[in-house]
């Protein structure tokens, strides 16, 4: 199961806007994910950003207006257009959007757009009044009608000093949208996969909470891999600081009780549940008012939370649900023994077990070392790998079950 950006030829069109400098970051992100990114800058874009910046981060040529009639001859645009798997125009000025909507091909960027037959994404950037203008709105509508995708513009501070809707989407969001748009026909197309991620937070009083060290990175990597494989993904996530994949349904929760409610509400529609969240096993009996320091050191009284996987197991049996369930086991001793026991007690199809006492394994970091324990007792041990690779391993298993 591979990242849909890997090996893809992406054309990045950059038009005249102060946001052009952000396009360098977009080019860099796409390149780091394995895409081959060629850039085309308009004359106005070159006033804001140097083509060498793009060449440096992509290792590919950044084309400027002179190249339309340059050493590669007068067919540069045809070559670029034919090889492109995806055309992203970021930032797109009001002028460039108007030309694209009306088939005007008077510079290398717009003539290449006409020569391209691949999916296109436009990230507008302009003053709010210009984006709001009836001419721009009707041009956007024409392009949307034609199947062109849009990212933004977003509300915020504009170059004019005003605040309004006109800022270019952030590079990470445009990147996530391109990745999503390229993932449409993966092996899990049509499957509904729900993932839980992060560490739940349990209130002590209106100010304080107890939580755990889970960052949510592994769960988000699984949600990304599932979306890359074409699945319809629902991510139920506890408070986090992560950049989330595009094109998935996100349900924010805080506590184990909220996660339990969200999971139970959505499982009837799912094909697969992956419980990678670190759910609190105990919660304090909450104080309705803030505990005051002057009253001495408080004693916390804990009560048990719902075991979500156990509840899912019971629901599955009661309603005869056709649902595959994958759990996680973070253990600090007797890893496989505990994991195998959880497969049985929680009625799982598979558990992903990791020994969190080992360096670079489990919480917070970008790597993990796992064993997969299957319902039939099979155990597969894997070396230390990136969390995205662990996500791929899990998705490969799901694809096998689905084939
Ligand atoms: N889990 C759950 N509900 C809980 C606690 C955990 O659904 N209240 C899920 C986790 O998301 C994970 C699996 O159960 O997929 C195993 O979690 P883990 O914390 O390792 O096991 P516990 O059942 O909580 O048992 P223990 O903490 O005693 O190891």
Coordinates of N, CA, C and O and ligand atoms in Angstrom, one line a residue, residues 196-198 200 256 259-260 263 273-282 304-312 325-332 338-339 341-342 345-346 348 350-352 354, ligand 1:
X196 N -9.6 5.2 16.0 CA -9.5 6.1 17.2 C -8.1 6.4 17.4 O -7.2 5.5 17.2
X197 N -7.8 7.6 17.9 CA -6.4 8.0 18.1 C -6.3 8.9 19.3 O -7.2 9.6 19.7
X198 N -5.1 9.0 19.9 CA -4.8 9.9 20.9 C -5.1 9.4 22.3 O -5.6 8.3 22.5
X200 N -7.1 9.9 25.8 CA -8.3 10.6 26.3 C -7.8 11.4 27.6 O -6.8 11.1 28.2
X256 N -12.9 9.4 27.7 CA -13.2 8.0 27.4 C -14.7 7.9 27.2 O -15.1 7.2 26.2
X259 N -15.5 9.2 23.8 CA -15.0 8.3 22.7 C -15.9 7.1 22.6 O -16.3 6.6 21.5
X260 N -16.4 6.6 23.8 CA -17.3 5.4 23.8 C -18.6 5.7 23.1 O -19.0 4.9 22.2
X263 N -17.9 6.0 19.3 CA -17.6 4.7 18.6 C -18.9 3.9 18.5 O -19.2 3.4 17.4
X273 N -13.0 -1.5 12.5 CA -12.7 -0.5 13.6 C -11.2 -0.8 14.0 O -10.8 -1.9 14.3
X274 N -10.4 0.3 14.1 CA -9.1 0.2 14.6 C -8.9 1.1 15.8 O -9.0 2.3 15.7
X275 N -8.8 0.4 17.0 CA -8.8 1.2 18.3 C -7.3 1.4 18.7 O -6.8 0.7 19.5
X276 N -6.7 2.5 18.1 CA -5.4 2.7 18.5 C -5.3 3.8 19.6 O -4.2 4.1 20.1
X277 N -6.4 4.3 20.0 CA -6.4 5.3 21.1 C -5.9 4.7 22.4 O -6.2 3.5 22.7
X278 N -5.3 5.5 23.2 CA -4.9 5.2 24.5 C -6.1 5.7 25.4 O -6.1 6.9 25.8
X279 N -7.0 4.8 25.7 CA -8.2 5.2 26.4 C -7.9 5.1 27.9 O -7.4 4.0 28.4
X280 N -8.3 6.1 28.7 CA -8.1 6.0 30.1 C -8.9 4.9 30.7 O -10.0 4.6 30.3
X281 N -8.3 4.1 31.6 CA -9.0 3.0 32.2 C -9.8 3.5 33.5 O -10.7 2.9 33.9
X282 N -9.3 4.6 34.0 CA -10.0 5.2 35.2 C -10.2 6.7 35.0 O -9.4 7.3 34.4
X304 N -14.0 3.4 37.3 CA -13.6 2.8 36.0 C -14.3 3.4 34.8 O -15.5 3.8 35.0
X305 N -13.6 3.5 33.7 CA -14.3 4.0 32.5 C -14.9 2.8 31.7 O -14.7 1.6 32.1
X306 N -15.6 3.1 30.7 CA -16.2 2.0 29.8 C -15.0 1.3 29.1 O -14.1 2.1 28.6
X307 N -15.0 0.0 29.0 CA -14.0 -0.6 28.1 C -14.7 -0.7 26.7 O -15.7 -1.4 26.4
X308 N -14.2 0.2 25.8 CA -14.9 0.4 24.5 C -14.9 -0.8 23.7 O -15.9 -1.3 23.1
X309 N -13.7 -1.5 23.6 CA -13.6 -2.7 22.8 C -14.5 -3.8 23.3 O -15.1 -4.5 22.5
X310 N -14.6 -3.9 24.6 CA -15.5 -4.9 25.2 C -17.0 -4.6 24.8 O -17.7 -5.5 24.4
X311 N -17.3 -3.3 24.8 CA -18.7 -2.9 24.5 C -19.0 -3.2 23.0 O -20.0 -3.7 22.6
X312 N -17.9 -3.0 22.2 CA -18.1 -3.2 20.7 C -18.3 -4.7 20.5 O -19.1 -5.2 19.7
X325 N -12.4 -6.0 13.9 CA -11.9 -5.1 15.0 C -10.4 -5.4 15.3 O -10.0 -6.5 15.5
X326 N -9.7 -4.3 15.3 CA -8.3 -4.4 15.6 C -8.0 -3.5 16.8 O -8.4 -2.4 16.9
X327 N -7.3 -4.1 17.8 CA -7.0 -3.4 19.0 C -5.5 -3.1 19.1 O -4.7 -3.6 18.2
X328 N -5.1 -2.4 20.0 CA -3.7 -2.1 20.3 C -3.4 -2.6 21.7 O -4.3 -2.5 22.6
X329 N -2.2 -3.0 22.0 CA -1.8 -3.3 23.3 C -0.4 -2.7 23.6 O 0.6 -3.1 22.9
X330 N -0.4 -1.7 24.5 CA 0.9 -1.1 24.9 C 1.3 -1.8 26.2 O 0.6 -1.6 27.2
X331 N 2.3 -2.6 26.2 CA 2.7 -3.3 27.4 C 4.2 -3.0 27.8 O 5.0 -2.7 26.9
X332 N 4.4 -3.2 29.0 CA 5.8 -3.0 29.5 C 6.4 -4.3 29.9 O 7.6 -4.4 30.3
X338 N 0.2 -10.9 27.2 CA -0.9 -10.0 27.5 C -1.7 -9.7 26.3 O -2.9 -9.6 26.3
X339 N -0.9 -9.5 25.1 CA -1.6 -9.2 23.9 C -2.6 -10.3 23.5 O -3.7 -10.1 23.1
X341 N -3.9 -12.5 25.3 CA -5.1 -12.6 26.2 C -6.1 -11.6 25.9 O -7.3 -11.9 25.9
X342 N -5.7 -10.4 25.4 CA -6.6 -9.3 25.1 C -7.3 -9.6 23.8 O -8.5 -9.3 23.6
X345 N -10.1 -11.9 25.2 CA -11.1 -11.3 26.0 C -11.9 -10.2 25.4 O -13.1 -10.0 25.7
X346 N -11.3 -9.5 24.3 CA -12.0 -8.4 23.7 C -12.6 -8.9 22.3 O -13.1 -8.0 21.6
X348 N -11.1 -9.8 19.5 CA -10.5 -9.1 18.4 C -10.2 -10.0 17.2 O -9.9 -11.2 17.4
X350 N -7.5 -8.9 15.4 CA -6.0 -8.8 15.5 C -5.7 -7.7 16.6 O -6.5 -6.8 16.8
X351 N -4.5 -7.9 17.2 CA -4.0 -6.8 18.1 C -2.6 -6.4 17.6 O -1.8 -7.3 17.2
X352 N -2.4 -5.1 17.7 CA -1.0 -4.6 17.4 C -0.4 -4.4 18.7 O -0.8 -3.5 19.5
X354 N 2.8 -3.5 21.2 CA 4.2 -2.9 21.3 C 4.7 -2.8 22.7 O 3.9 -2.6 23.6
Ligands
LIG1 N1 -9.4 0.2 25.3 C1 -10.7 0.4 25.2 N2 -11.4 0.9 26.3 C2 -10.7 1.2 27.4 C3 -9.3 1.0 27.5 C4 -8.7 0.4 26.4 O1 -11.3 0.1 24.2 N3 -11.3 1.7 28.4 C5 -8.7 -0.4 24.1 C6 -7.5 0.3 23.6 O2 -7.8 1.3 22.6 C7 -6.7 -0.8 23.0 C8 -7.0 -2.0 23.8 O3 -8.3 -1.7 24.4 O4 -7.0 -1.0 21.6 C9 -6.0 -2.4 24.8 O5 -5.8 -1.3 25.7 P1 -4.8 -1.5 26.9 O6 -4.7 -0.2 27.6 O7 -3.5 -2.1 26.4 O8 -5.5 -2.6 27.7 P2 -6.6 -2.6 28.8 O9 -7.8 -3.4 28.3 O10 -6.9 -1.2 29.2 O11 -5.9 -3.4 30.0 P3 -4.6 -3.0 30.8 O12 -4.5 -1.5 30.9 O13 -4.8 -3.6 32.1 O14 -3.4 -3.6 30.1

